[in-house]
Coordinates of C-alpha atoms in Angstrom, one line a residue:
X18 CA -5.5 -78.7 32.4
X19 CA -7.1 -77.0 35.1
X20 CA -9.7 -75.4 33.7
X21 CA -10.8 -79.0 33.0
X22 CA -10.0 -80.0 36.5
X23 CA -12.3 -77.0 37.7
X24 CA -15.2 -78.2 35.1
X25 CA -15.2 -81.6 36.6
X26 CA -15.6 -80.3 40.3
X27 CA -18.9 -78.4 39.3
X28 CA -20.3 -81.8 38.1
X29 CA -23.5 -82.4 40.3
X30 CA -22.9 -85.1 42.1
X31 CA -22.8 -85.9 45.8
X32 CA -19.0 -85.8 47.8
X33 CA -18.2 -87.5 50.7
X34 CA -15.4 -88.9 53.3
X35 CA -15.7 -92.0 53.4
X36 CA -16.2 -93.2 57.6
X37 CA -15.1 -96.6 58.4
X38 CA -15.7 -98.3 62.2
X39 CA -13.6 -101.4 61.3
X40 CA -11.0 -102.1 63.1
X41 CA -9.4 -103.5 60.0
X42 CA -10.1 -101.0 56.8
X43 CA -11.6 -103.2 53.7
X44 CA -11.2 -101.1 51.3
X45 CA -8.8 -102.6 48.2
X46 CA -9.2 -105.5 46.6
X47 CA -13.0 -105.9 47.2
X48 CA -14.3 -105.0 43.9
X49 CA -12.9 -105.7 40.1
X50 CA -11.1 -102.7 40.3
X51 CA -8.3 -104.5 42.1
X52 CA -4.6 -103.4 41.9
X53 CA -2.5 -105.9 39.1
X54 CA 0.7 -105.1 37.1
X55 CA -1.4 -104.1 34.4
X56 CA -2.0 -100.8 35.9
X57 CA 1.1 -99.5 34.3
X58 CA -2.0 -99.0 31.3
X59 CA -4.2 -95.9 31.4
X60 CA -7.2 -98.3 32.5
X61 CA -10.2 -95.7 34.2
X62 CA -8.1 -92.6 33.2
X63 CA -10.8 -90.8 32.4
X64 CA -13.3 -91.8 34.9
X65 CA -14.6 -88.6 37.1
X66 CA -13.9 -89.8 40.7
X67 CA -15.2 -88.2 43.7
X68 CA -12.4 -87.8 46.5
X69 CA -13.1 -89.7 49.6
X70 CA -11.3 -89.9 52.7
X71 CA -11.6 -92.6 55.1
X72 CA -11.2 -92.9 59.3
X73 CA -10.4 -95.3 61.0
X74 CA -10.1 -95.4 65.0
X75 CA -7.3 -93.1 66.7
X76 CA -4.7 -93.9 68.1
X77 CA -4.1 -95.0 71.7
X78 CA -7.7 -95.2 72.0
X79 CA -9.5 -93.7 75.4
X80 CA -6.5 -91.4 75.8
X81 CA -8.9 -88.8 75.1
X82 CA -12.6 -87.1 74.8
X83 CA -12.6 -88.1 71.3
X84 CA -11.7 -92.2 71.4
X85 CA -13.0 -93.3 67.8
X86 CA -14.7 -92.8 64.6
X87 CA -18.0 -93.0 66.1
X88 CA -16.9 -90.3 69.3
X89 CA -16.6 -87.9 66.1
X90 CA -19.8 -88.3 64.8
X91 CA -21.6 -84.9 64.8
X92 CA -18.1 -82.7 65.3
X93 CA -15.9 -81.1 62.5
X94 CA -12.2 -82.1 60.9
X95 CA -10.6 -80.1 58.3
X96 CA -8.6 -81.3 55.9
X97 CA -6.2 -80.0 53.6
X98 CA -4.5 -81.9 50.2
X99 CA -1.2 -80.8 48.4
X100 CA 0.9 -81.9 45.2
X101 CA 3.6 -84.5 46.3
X102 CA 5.9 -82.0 44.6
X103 CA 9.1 -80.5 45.6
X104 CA 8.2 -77.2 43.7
X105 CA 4.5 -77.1 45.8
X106 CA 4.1 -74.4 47.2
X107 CA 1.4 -74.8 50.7
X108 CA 1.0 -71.0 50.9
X109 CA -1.1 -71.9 47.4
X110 CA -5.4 -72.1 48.0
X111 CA -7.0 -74.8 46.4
X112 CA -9.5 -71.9 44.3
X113 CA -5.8 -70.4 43.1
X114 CA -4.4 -73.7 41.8
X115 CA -5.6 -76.9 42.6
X116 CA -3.1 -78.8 40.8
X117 CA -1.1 -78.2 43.9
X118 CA -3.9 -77.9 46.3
X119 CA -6.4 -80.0 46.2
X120 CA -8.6 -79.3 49.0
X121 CA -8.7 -76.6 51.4
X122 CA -11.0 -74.1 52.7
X123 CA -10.9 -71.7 50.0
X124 CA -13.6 -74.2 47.8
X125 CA -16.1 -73.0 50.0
X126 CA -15.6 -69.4 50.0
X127 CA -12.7 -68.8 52.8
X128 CA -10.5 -66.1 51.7
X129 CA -7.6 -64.4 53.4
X130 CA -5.8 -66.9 55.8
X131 CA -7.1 -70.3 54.3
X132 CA -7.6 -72.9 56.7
X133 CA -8.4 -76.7 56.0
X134 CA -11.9 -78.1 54.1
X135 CA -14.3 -78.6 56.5
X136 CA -16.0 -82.3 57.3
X137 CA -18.6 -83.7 59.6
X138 CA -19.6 -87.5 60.5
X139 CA -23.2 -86.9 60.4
X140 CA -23.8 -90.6 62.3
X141 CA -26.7 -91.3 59.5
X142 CA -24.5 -94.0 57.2
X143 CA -20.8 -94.6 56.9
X144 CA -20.3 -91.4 54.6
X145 CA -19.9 -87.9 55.9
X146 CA -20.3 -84.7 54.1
X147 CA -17.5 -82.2 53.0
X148 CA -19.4 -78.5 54.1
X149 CA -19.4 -77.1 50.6
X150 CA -19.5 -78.3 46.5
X151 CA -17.4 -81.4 45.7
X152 CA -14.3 -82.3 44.5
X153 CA -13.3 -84.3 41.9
X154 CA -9.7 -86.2 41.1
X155 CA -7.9 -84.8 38.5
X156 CA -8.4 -87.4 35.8
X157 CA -7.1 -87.4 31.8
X158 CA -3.0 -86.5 31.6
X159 CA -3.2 -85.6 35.1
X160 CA -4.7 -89.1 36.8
X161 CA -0.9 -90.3 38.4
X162 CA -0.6 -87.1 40.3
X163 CA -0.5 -87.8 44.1
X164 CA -1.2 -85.8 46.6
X165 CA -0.6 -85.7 50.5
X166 CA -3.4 -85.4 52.7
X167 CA -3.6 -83.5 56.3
X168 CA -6.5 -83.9 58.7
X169 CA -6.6 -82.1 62.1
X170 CA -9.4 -81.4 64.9
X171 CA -9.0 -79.0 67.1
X172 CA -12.2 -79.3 69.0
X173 CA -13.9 -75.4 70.0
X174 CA -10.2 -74.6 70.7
X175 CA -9.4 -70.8 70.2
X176 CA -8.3 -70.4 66.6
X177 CA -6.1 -67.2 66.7
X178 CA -3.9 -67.1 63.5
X179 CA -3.5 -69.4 60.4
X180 CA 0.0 -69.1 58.6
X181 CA 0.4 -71.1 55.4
X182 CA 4.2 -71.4 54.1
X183 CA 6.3 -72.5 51.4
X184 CA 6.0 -76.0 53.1
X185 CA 4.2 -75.9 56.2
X186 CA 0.5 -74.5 57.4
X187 CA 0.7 -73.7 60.8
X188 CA -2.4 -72.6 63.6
X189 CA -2.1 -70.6 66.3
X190 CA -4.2 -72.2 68.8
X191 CA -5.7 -71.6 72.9
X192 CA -6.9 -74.2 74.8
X193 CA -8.7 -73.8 78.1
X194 CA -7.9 -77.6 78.6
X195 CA -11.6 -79.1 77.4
X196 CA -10.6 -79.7 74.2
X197 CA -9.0 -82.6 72.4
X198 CA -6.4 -81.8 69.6
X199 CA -5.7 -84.3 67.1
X200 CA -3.4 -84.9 63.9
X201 CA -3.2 -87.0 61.6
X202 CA -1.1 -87.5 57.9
X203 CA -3.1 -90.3 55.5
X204 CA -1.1 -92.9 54.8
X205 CA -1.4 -96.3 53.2
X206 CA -3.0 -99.3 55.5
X207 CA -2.0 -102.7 55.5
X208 CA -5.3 -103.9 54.3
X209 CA -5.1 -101.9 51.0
X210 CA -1.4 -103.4 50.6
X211 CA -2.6 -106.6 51.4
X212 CA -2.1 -109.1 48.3
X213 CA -0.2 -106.7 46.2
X214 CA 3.3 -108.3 45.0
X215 CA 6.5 -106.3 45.6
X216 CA 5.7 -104.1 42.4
X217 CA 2.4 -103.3 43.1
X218 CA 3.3 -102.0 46.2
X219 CA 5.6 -99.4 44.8
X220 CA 3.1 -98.3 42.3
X221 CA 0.6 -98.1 45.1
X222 CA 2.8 -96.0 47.0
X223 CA 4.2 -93.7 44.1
X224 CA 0.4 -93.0 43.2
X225 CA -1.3 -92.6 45.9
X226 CA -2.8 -90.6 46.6
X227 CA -4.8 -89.7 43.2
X228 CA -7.2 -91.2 40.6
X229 CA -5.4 -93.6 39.7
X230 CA -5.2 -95.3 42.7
X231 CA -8.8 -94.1 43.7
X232 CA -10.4 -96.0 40.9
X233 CA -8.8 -99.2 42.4
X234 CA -10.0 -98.8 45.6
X235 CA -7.1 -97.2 47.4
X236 CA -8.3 -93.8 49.0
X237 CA -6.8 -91.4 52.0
X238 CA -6.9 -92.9 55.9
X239 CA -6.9 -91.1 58.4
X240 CA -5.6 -92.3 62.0
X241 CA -5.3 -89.2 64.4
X242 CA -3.0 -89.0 67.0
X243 CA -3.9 -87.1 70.0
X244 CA -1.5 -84.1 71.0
X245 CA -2.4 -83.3 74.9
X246 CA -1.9 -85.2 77.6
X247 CA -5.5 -86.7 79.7
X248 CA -5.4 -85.7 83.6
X249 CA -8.0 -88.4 85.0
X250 CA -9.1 -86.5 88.7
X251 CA -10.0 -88.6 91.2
X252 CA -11.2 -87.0 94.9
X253 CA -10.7 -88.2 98.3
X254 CA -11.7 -85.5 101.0
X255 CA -11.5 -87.1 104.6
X256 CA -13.1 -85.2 107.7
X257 CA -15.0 -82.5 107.5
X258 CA -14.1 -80.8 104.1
X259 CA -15.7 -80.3 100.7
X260 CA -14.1 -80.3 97.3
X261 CA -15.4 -77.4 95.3
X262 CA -13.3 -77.2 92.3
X263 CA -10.1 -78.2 90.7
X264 CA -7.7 -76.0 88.0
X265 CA -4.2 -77.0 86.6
X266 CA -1.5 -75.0 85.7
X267 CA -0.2 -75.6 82.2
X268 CA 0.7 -73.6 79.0
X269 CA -2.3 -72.5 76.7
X270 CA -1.0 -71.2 73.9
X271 CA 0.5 -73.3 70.9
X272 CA 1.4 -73.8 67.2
X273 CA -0.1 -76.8 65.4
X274 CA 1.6 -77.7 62.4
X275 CA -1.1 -79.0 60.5
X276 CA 0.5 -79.9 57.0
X277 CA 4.7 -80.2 56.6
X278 CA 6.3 -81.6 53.7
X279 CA 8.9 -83.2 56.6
X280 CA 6.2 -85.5 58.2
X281 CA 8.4 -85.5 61.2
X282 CA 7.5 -82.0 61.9
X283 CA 4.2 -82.3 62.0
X284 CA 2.8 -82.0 65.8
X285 CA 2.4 -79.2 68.5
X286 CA 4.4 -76.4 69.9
X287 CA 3.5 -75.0 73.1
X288 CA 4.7 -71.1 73.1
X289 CA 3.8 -69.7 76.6
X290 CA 6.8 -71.3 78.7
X291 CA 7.1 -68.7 81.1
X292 CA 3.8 -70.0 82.9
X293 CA 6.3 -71.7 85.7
X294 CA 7.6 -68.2 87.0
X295 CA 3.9 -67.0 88.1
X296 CA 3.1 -66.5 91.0
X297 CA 0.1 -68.4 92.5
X298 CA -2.7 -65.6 92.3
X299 CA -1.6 -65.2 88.4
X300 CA -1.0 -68.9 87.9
X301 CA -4.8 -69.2 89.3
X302 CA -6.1 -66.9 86.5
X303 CA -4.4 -68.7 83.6
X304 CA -4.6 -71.5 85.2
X305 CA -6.9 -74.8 83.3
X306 CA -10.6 -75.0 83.4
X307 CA -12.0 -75.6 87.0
X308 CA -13.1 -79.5 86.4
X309 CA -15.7 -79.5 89.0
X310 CA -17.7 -76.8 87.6
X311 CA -18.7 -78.4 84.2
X312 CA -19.1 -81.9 85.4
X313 CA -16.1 -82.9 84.2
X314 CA -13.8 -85.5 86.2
X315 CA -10.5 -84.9 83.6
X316 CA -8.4 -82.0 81.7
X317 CA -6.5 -81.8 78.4
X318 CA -2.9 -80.8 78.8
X319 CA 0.2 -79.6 77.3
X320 CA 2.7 -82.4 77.5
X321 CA 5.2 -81.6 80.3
X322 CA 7.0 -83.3 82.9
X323 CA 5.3 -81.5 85.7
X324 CA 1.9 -79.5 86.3
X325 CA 1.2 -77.3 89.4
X326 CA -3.1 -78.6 90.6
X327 CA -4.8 -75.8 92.5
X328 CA -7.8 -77.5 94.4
X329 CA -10.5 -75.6 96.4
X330 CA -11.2 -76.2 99.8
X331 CA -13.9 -75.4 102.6
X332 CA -14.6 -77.1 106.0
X333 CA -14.5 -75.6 109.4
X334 CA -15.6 -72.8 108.4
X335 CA -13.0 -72.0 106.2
X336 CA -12.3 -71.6 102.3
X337 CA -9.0 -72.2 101.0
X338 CA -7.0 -72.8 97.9
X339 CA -4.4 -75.4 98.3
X340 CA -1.7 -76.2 95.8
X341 CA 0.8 -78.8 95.0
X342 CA 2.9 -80.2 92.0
X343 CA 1.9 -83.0 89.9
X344 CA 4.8 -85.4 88.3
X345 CA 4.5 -89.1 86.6
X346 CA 7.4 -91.6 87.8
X347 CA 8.2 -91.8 84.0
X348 CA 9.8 -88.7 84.2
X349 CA 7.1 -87.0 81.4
X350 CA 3.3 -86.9 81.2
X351 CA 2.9 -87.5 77.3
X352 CA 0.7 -86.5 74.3
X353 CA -2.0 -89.7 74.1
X354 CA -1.4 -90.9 77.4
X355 CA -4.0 -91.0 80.0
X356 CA -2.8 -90.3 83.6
X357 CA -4.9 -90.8 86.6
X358 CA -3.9 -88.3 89.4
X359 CA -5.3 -88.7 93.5
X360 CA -6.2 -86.3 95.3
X361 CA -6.7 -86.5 99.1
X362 CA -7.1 -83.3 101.2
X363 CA -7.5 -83.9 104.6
X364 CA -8.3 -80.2 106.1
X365 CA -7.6 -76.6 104.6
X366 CA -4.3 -76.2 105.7
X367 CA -1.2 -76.3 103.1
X368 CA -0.3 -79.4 104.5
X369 CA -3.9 -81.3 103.6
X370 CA -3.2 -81.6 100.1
X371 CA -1.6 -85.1 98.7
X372 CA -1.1 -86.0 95.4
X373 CA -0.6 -89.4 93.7
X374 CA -0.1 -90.0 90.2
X375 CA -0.9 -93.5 88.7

């Protein structure tokens, strides 16, 4: 059986993810290859399918850098694809056994700590490329089996460690607070349940995702979900005084589960909570990128319920650093959300540095 599977990924023909911009995903129903009760027949069984994945738009859109399908065009996801099994095991590479994983890294030559297959929107059509040879469903005996599909992006983020378990995978992750970190589990959309009856539905759901349900149309979606938090910076400096850079105080270092067979537990873990107990001059150093020195007006965050903002100051002839917290009246700056946080400084004493949060 998987010998055959591994013939039919060496067939030469082209693999893609499939990138859709549509607010509303047409993808069932739109070709004779609709879903109907006669389904419960091997009809296409043997038919060597491609796998493609499609996009649509994140959630909670302009909560972030990257705000839709077309804001990734040009950057990389990685995917990963396991058995809907109890008995899957995650630690398990797709070049190893890809009966119970499908896709990961490993089918282009990663060995050691495996991470997901890598994708790119290219921005030239509404397919993008996978980075290496394709893959194929498994078709024949084998066209039913479902399998779970993972997406993340982690932006240039500092990949540090990659742990794949019985039923998780894991990444050990930095951020400087530039990046955007998104998640997402594919699941089915209402347009590819739209006009199936009550039974359909269930078969739809049992099968996907897998040939079965590929040949009629119904393929992976992916809808991220951003993990940080957006600080939105906006600068008011009154009198003689000059803004010269801005940092934030938040935790850097995290755990992304990437792939869980609890979908609950999917999300991010940050590990560094002992970040409150510095003292400024260390808080400074491990502090969040300085927004005014790339251009930047905004930084990505570790959800919390506060953050300590370290601004720079001159005027007078003086350069200082002032400080202050930063807290949201909803009790918790959240992962999605935007938050747009004032700053007026009015000299470059410790008392000249007001902060509002909208």
């Amino acid at each position: 059986m998987n010998g055959a599977i591994r013939a039919e990924e060496t067939m030469e023909m082209k693999n893609y993810l499939f990138i859709l911009a549509l607010p509303v995903l047409m993808i069932s129903g739109c070709t004779d290859r609709s879903f109907s009760l006669d389904d419960r027949t091997e009809a296409g069984a043997s038919t060597v399918l491609p796998v493609k994945v499609s996009v649509g738009n994140t959630l909670l859109k302009g909560s972030g850098p990257v705000d839709g399908t077309s804001d990734l065009e040009g950057k990389d996801f990685y995917v990963y694809a396991f058995r809907r099994h109890d008995k899957a095991i995650y630690g398990t590479t797709a070049a190893e056994e890809p009966a119970v994983c499908l896709i990961d890294a490993s089918l282009d030559g990663e060995t050691g700590k495996v991470g997901g297959r890598k994708a790119r929107l290219t921005g030239t059509g509404p397919y993008a490329q996978w980075a290496g040879r394709a893959v194929n469903w498994p078709s024949g005996e084998n066209h039913k089996d479902a399998y779970d599909f993972f997406a993340y992006y982690i932006d240039d983020a500092e990949l540090t460690d990659i742990v794949r378990a019985d039923d998780r995978v894991d990444i050990k992750l930095t951020v400087d607070g530039s990046q955007d970190v998104m998640l997402s589990k594919a699941a089915l959309t209402q347009a590819q349940l739209a006009g199936l009856s009550g039974q359909d539905r269930q078969y739809a759901s049992d099968w996907s995702f897998s040939q079965f349900t590929a040949f009629r149309n119904i393929s992976p979606v992916f809808t991220f979900r951003h993990q940080l938090a957006r600080l939105d910076f906006e600068v008011v400096a009154e009198g003689d005084v000059t803004v010269e850079g801005i940092s934030v105080l938040s935790m850097r270092k995290a755990v992304l589960t990437v792939a869980h067979k609890d979908e609950s537990k999917l999300g991010i873990t940050f590990t560094d909570s002992n970040v409150w107990s510095m003292n400024d001059a260390a808080a400074q150093g491990y502090s969040l990128r300085t927004v005014s020195e790339d251009g930047a007006d905004y930084v990505m965050a570790a959800p919390s319920d506060r953050y300590r903002v370290y601004v720079k100051v001159t005027g007078g002839g003086a350069s200082e650093v002032l400080s202050a917290e930063v807290r949201t009246p909803s009790g918790r700056f959240l992962a999605g959300k935007s938050y747009g946080v004032l700053l007026t400084v009015n000299g470059t004493g410790p008392g000249n540095l007001h902060v509002e949060t909208k």
